Amino acid sequence: MVRVVFVLTLVHFGFVNGQIYDVLKFGAKGDGTTDDSKAFVEAWKAMCSSGGSNKTLLIPSDNTFLLQPLVFQGPCNSPSVQVQLEGKIVAPLNKAAWSDLESCEWVSFNKIIGLTVLGSGTINGRGSSFWEANMPTSKHPTQLHFEGCNNLEINGITSFDSPRNHISIHDCRQVKITQIKLIAPGDSPNTDGIDISTSIDVEIYDTIVGTGDDCIALNNGSININITRMQCGPGHGISVGSLGKDGEESMVENVQVTNCTFNETNNGARIKTWPNGKGYARNIVFKDITLTETKNPIIIDQQYMDKGRIDVEESSAVAISNVTFTNFHGTSRQDEIIKIDCSEVTSCKDIVLDRIDITTVDGKKPIVECSNAYGHSTNAYDCCLKTQ
Ligand SMILES: *[C@@H]1O[C@H](CO)[C@@H](O)[C@H](O)[C@H]1NC(C)=O
Ligand SMILES: *[C@@H]1O[C@H](CO)[C@@H](O)[C@H](O)[C@H]1NC(C)=O
Ligand SMILES: *[C@@H]1O[C@H](CO)[C@@H](O)[C@H](O)[C@H]1NC(C)=O
Ligand SMILES: *[C@@H]1O[C@H](CO)[C@@H](O)[C@H](O)[C@H]1NC(C)=O
Ligand SMILES: *[C@@H]1O[C@H](CO)[C@@H](O)[C@H](O)[C@H]1NC(C)=O
Ligand SMILES: *[C@@H]1O[C@H](CO)[C@@H](O)[C@H](O)[C@H]1NC(C)=O
């Protein structure tokens, strides 16, 4: 009797299937209408509390799982765990059907070391009822939130229509994000692709991000970040910042954005800081960039304010230095192809404009504008930058 129960328990918890914890075996229905959150959390707890390595939480294909806000909580007993997303995950049909509208995140991964999220499945936040709602966009939930997850990999998945940003990475080290797609309508508000903060050693390559807002935003504490072969657009380009809001001290350094394309984006390569911030953004390279009808291909804006500008007395600024824009090709929708608008207090230092070959869609002569910016250029744009 004891033995039968024991064997049944093993079957129930999926051990007989090697190291796979299939959410269907933990009571998930996968019919797209039943709330499967509890089954996901149960499957996660079983996997996370078991020892050994190479554990997989399986979200199988041919099923649609409806999830309310939930947290996959670590640390786990296993040094490496996988979440394999093959099926579809969907959010409640609209905002009114969310169990907890106060939660800032929909699906959260917290303090999990050695986590891999992979698969060819999709996650859809059905964000439109949030986008249309009369509420601050800062109160919309993030689709996938990763916090305190060192050795994190995200591969292959597709994310649609997040209420807010699709992915946020906070307080993580050694992160690799590859071959993912993040998609939302061009006019959806505040739906960044990937937001990064307080994280070190992040590689992002071979990704497609078209979400209507920043494809990537690198916020305070983003250090050693490489972004390669991203197709960005529609949206607002790849941004460092915004940094230094409300006088905050913010630091971003060692960023390489290489071999990326911007298609019909509002901005291409952008650094934005608020007046009166502190800290720095430095050692940043944007290289081998192709632009198709981008509005502001190259822009440093030290007077950034999200709701339009007001004149403020400026007593400090996030210091910007050692920023290189090199090998840019393509077209701009505005005549102003380069705008480097730096703070009077700090000035931008060591700005390099190298091999910038951008034509305007209307065929007019490109305009470049710099203020308080020091550095050099290999083009005819030398006159824009002051030499030290
Ligand atoms: C990990 O588990 C999966 C599924 O059980 C198996 O196919 C794979 O070979 C395992 N990998 C290692 C390195 O043990
Ligand atoms: C980023 O790229 C540089 C040079 O290509 C390399 O030295 C560095 O290790 C990379 N960093 C990460 C986090 O991948
Ligand atoms: C910026 O990040 C650093 C660590 O990376 C942290 O110490 C500091 O408090 C952060 N500043 C703000 C304003 O969040
Ligand atoms: C740039 O990316 C394209 C594909 O997007 C690839 O074919 C090419 O080899 C890459 N070039 C470099 C220098 O990485
Ligand atoms: C840019 O996006 C449009 C659709 O918005 C598409 O038709 C076009 O082929 C894309 N161009 C490039 C160069 O990828
Ligand atoms: C400027 O930034 C580049 C790229 O991050 C880095 O390799 C270089 O060492 C930096 N130069 C200085 C003087 O810090």
mmCIF file with all atom_site columns, N, CA, C and O and ligand atoms in Angstrom, residues 197-199 220-223 245 247-251, ligand 3:
data_model
loop_
_atom_site.group_PDB
_atom_site.id
_atom_site.type_symbol
_atom_site.label_atom_id
_atom_site.label_alt_id
_atom_site.label_comp_id
_atom_site.label_asym_id
_atom_site.label_entity_id
_atom_site.label_seq_id
_atom_site.pdbx_PDB_ins_code
_atom_site.Cartn_x
_atom_site.Cartn_y
_atom_site.Cartn_z
_atom_site.occupancy
_atom_site.B_iso_or_equiv
_atom_site.pdbx_formal_charge
_atom_site.auth_seq_id
_atom_site.auth_comp_id
_atom_site.auth_asym_id
_atom_site.auth_atom_id
_atom_site.pdbx_PDB_model_num
ATOM   1  N N  . SER A 1 197 ? 18.093 47.499 -15.303 1.00 0.00 ? 197 SER A N  1
ATOM   2  C CA . SER A 1 197 ? 18.616 48.370 -14.250 1.00 0.00 ? 197 SER A CA 1
ATOM   3  C C  . SER A 1 197 ? 19.401 47.541 -13.240 1.00 0.00 ? 197 SER A C  1
ATOM   4  O O  . SER A 1 197 ? 19.134 46.352 -13.049 1.00 0.00 ? 197 SER A O  1
ATOM   5  N N  . THR A 1 198 ? 20.393 48.178 -12.626 1.00 0.00 ? 198 THR A N  1
ATOM   6  C CA . THR A 1 198 ? 21.245 47.559 -11.604 1.00 0.00 ? 198 THR A CA 1
ATOM   7  C C  . THR A 1 198 ? 21.670 46.146 -12.017 1.00 0.00 ? 198 THR A C  1
ATOM   8  O O  . THR A 1 198 ? 21.523 45.195 -11.252 1.00 0.00 ? 198 THR A O  1
ATOM   9  N N  . SER A 1 199 ? 22.170 45.999 -13.221 1.00 0.00 ? 199 SER A N  1
ATOM   10 C CA . SER A 1 199 ? 22.545 44.675 -13.716 1.00 0.00 ? 199 SER A CA 1
ATOM   11 C C  . SER A 1 199 ? 23.873 44.744 -14.460 1.00 0.00 ? 199 SER A C  1
ATOM   12 O O  . SER A 1 199 ? 24.171 45.731 -15.127 1.00 0.00 ? 199 SER A O  1
ATOM   13 N N  . ASN A 1 220 ? 19.543 53.169 -14.623 1.00 0.00 ? 220 ASN A N  1
ATOM   14 C CA . ASN A 1 220 ? 20.583 53.241 -13.591 1.00 0.00 ? 220 ASN A CA 1
ATOM   15 C C  . ASN A 1 220 ? 21.194 51.878 -13.272 1.00 0.00 ? 220 ASN A C  1
ATOM   16 O O  . ASN A 1 220 ? 20.488 50.900 -13.062 1.00 0.00 ? 220 ASN A O  1
ATOM   17 N N  . GLY A 1 221 ? 22.528 51.847 -13.208 1.00 0.00 ? 221 GLY A N  1
ATOM   18 C CA . GLY A 1 221 ? 23.211 50.631 -12.791 1.00 0.00 ? 221 GLY A CA 1
ATOM   19 C C  . GLY A 1 221 ? 23.348 49.586 -13.884 1.00 0.00 ? 221 GLY A C  1
ATOM   20 O O  . GLY A 1 221 ? 23.619 48.436 -13.588 1.00 0.00 ? 221 GLY A O  1
ATOM   21 N N  . SER A 1 222 ? 23.173 49.983 -15.136 1.00 0.00 ? 222 SER A N  1
ATOM   22 C CA . SER A 1 222 ? 23.423 49.047 -16.246 1.00 0.00 ? 222 SER A CA 1
ATOM   23 C C  . SER A 1 222 ? 24.900 49.121 -16.596 1.00 0.00 ? 222 SER A C  1
ATOM   24 O O  . SER A 1 222 ? 25.395 50.163 -17.015 1.00 0.00 ? 222 SER A O  1
ATOM   25 N N  . ILE A 1 223 ? 25.604 48.015 -16.420 1.00 0.00 ? 223 ILE A N  1
ATOM   26 C CA . ILE A 1 223 ? 27.054 47.990 -16.627 1.00 0.00 ? 223 ILE A CA 1
ATOM   27 C C  . ILE A 1 223 ? 27.438 46.779 -17.467 1.00 0.00 ? 223 ILE A C  1
ATOM   28 O O  . ILE A 1 223 ? 26.948 45.677 -17.210 1.00 0.00 ? 223 ILE A O  1
ATOM   29 N N  . LYS A 1 245 ? 16.310 61.407 -13.052 1.00 0.00 ? 245 LYS A N  1
ATOM   30 C CA . LYS A 1 245 ? 15.021 62.034 -12.746 1.00 0.00 ? 245 LYS A CA 1
ATOM   31 C C  . LYS A 1 245 ? 14.979 62.454 -11.271 1.00 0.00 ? 245 LYS A C  1
ATOM   32 O O  . LYS A 1 245 ? 15.532 61.775 -10.410 1.00 0.00 ? 245 LYS A O  1
ATOM   33 N N  . GLY A 1 247 ? 16.578 64.572 -9.614  1.00 0.00 ? 247 GLY A N  1
ATOM   34 C CA . GLY A 1 247 ? 17.889 64.792 -9.008  1.00 0.00 ? 247 GLY A CA 1
ATOM   35 C C  . GLY A 1 247 ? 18.622 63.521 -8.615  1.00 0.00 ? 247 GLY A C  1
ATOM   36 O O  . GLY A 1 247 ? 19.636 63.558 -7.920  1.00 0.00 ? 247 GLY A O  1
ATOM   37 N N  . GLU A 1 248 ? 18.136 62.374 -9.079  1.00 0.00 ? 248 GLU A N  1
ATOM   38 C CA . GLU A 1 248 ? 18.764 61.108 -8.689  1.00 0.00 ? 248 GLU A CA 1
ATOM   39 C C  . GLU A 1 248 ? 20.158 60.947 -9.279  1.00 0.00 ? 248 GLU A C  1
ATOM   40 O O  . GLU A 1 248 ? 20.456 61.478 -10.340 1.00 0.00 ? 248 GLU A O  1
ATOM   41 N N  . GLU A 1 249 ? 20.961 60.151 -8.580  1.00 0.00 ? 249 GLU A N  1
ATOM   42 C CA . GLU A 1 249 ? 22.279 59.815 -9.086  1.00 0.00 ? 249 GLU A CA 1
ATOM   43 C C  . GLU A 1 249 ? 22.173 58.509 -9.875  1.00 0.00 ? 249 GLU A C  1
ATOM   44 O O  . GLU A 1 249 ? 21.751 57.483 -9.328  1.00 0.00 ? 249 GLU A O  1
ATOM   45 N N  . SER A 1 250 ? 22.550 58.538 -11.142 1.00 0.00 ? 250 SER A N  1
ATOM   46 C CA . SER A 1 250 ? 22.408 57.358 -11.993 1.00 0.00 ? 250 SER A CA 1
ATOM   47 C C  . SER A 1 250 ? 23.701 57.101 -12.743 1.00 0.00 ? 250 SER A C  1
ATOM   48 O O  . SER A 1 250 ? 24.369 58.035 -13.190 1.00 0.00 ? 250 SER A O  1
ATOM   49 N N  . MET A 1 251 ? 24.034 55.836 -12.895 1.00 0.00 ? 251 MET A N  1
ATOM   50 C CA . MET A 1 251 ? 25.274 55.466 -13.569 1.00 0.00 ? 251 MET A CA 1
ATOM   51 C C  . MET A 1 251 ? 25.018 54.386 -14.622 1.00 0.00 ? 251 MET A C  1
ATOM   52 O O  . MET A 1 251 ? 24.396 53.372 -14.315 1.00 0.00 ? 251 MET A O  1
HETATM 53 C C1 . LIG B 2 .   ? 21.600 53.641 -8.869  1.00 0.00 ? 3   LIG B C1 1
HETATM 54 O O1 . LIG B 2 .   ? 22.205 52.370 -8.805  1.00 0.00 ? 3   LIG B O1 1
HETATM 55 C C2 . LIG B 2 .   ? 23.134 52.254 -7.746  1.00 0.00 ? 3   LIG B C2 1
HETATM 56 C C3 . LIG B 2 .   ? 23.749 50.868 -7.809  1.00 0.00 ? 3   LIG B C3 1
HETATM 57 O O2 . LIG B 2 .   ? 23.828 50.364 -9.065  1.00 0.00 ? 3   LIG B O2 1
HETATM 58 C C4 . LIG B 2 .   ? 22.425 52.434 -6.423  1.00 0.00 ? 3   LIG B C4 1
HETATM 59 O O3 . LIG B 2 .   ? 23.372 52.391 -5.389  1.00 0.00 ? 3   LIG B O3 1
HETATM 60 C C5 . LIG B 2 .   ? 21.709 53.776 -6.413  1.00 0.00 ? 3   LIG B C5 1
HETATM 61 O O4 . LIG B 2 .   ? 20.927 53.881 -5.244  1.00 0.00 ? 3   LIG B O4 1
HETATM 62 C C6 . LIG B 2 .   ? 20.797 53.880 -7.602  1.00 0.00 ? 3   LIG B C6 1
HETATM 63 N N1 . LIG B 2 .   ? 20.218 55.194 -7.650  1.00 0.00 ? 3   LIG B N1 1
HETATM 64 C C7 . LIG B 2 .   ? 18.923 55.363 -7.719  1.00 0.00 ? 3   LIG B C7 1
HETATM 65 C C8 . LIG B 2 .   ? 18.471 56.779 -7.782  1.00 0.00 ? 3   LIG B C8 1
HETATM 66 O O5 . LIG B 2 .   ? 18.128 54.444 -7.739  1.00 0.00 ? 3   LIG B O5 1
#
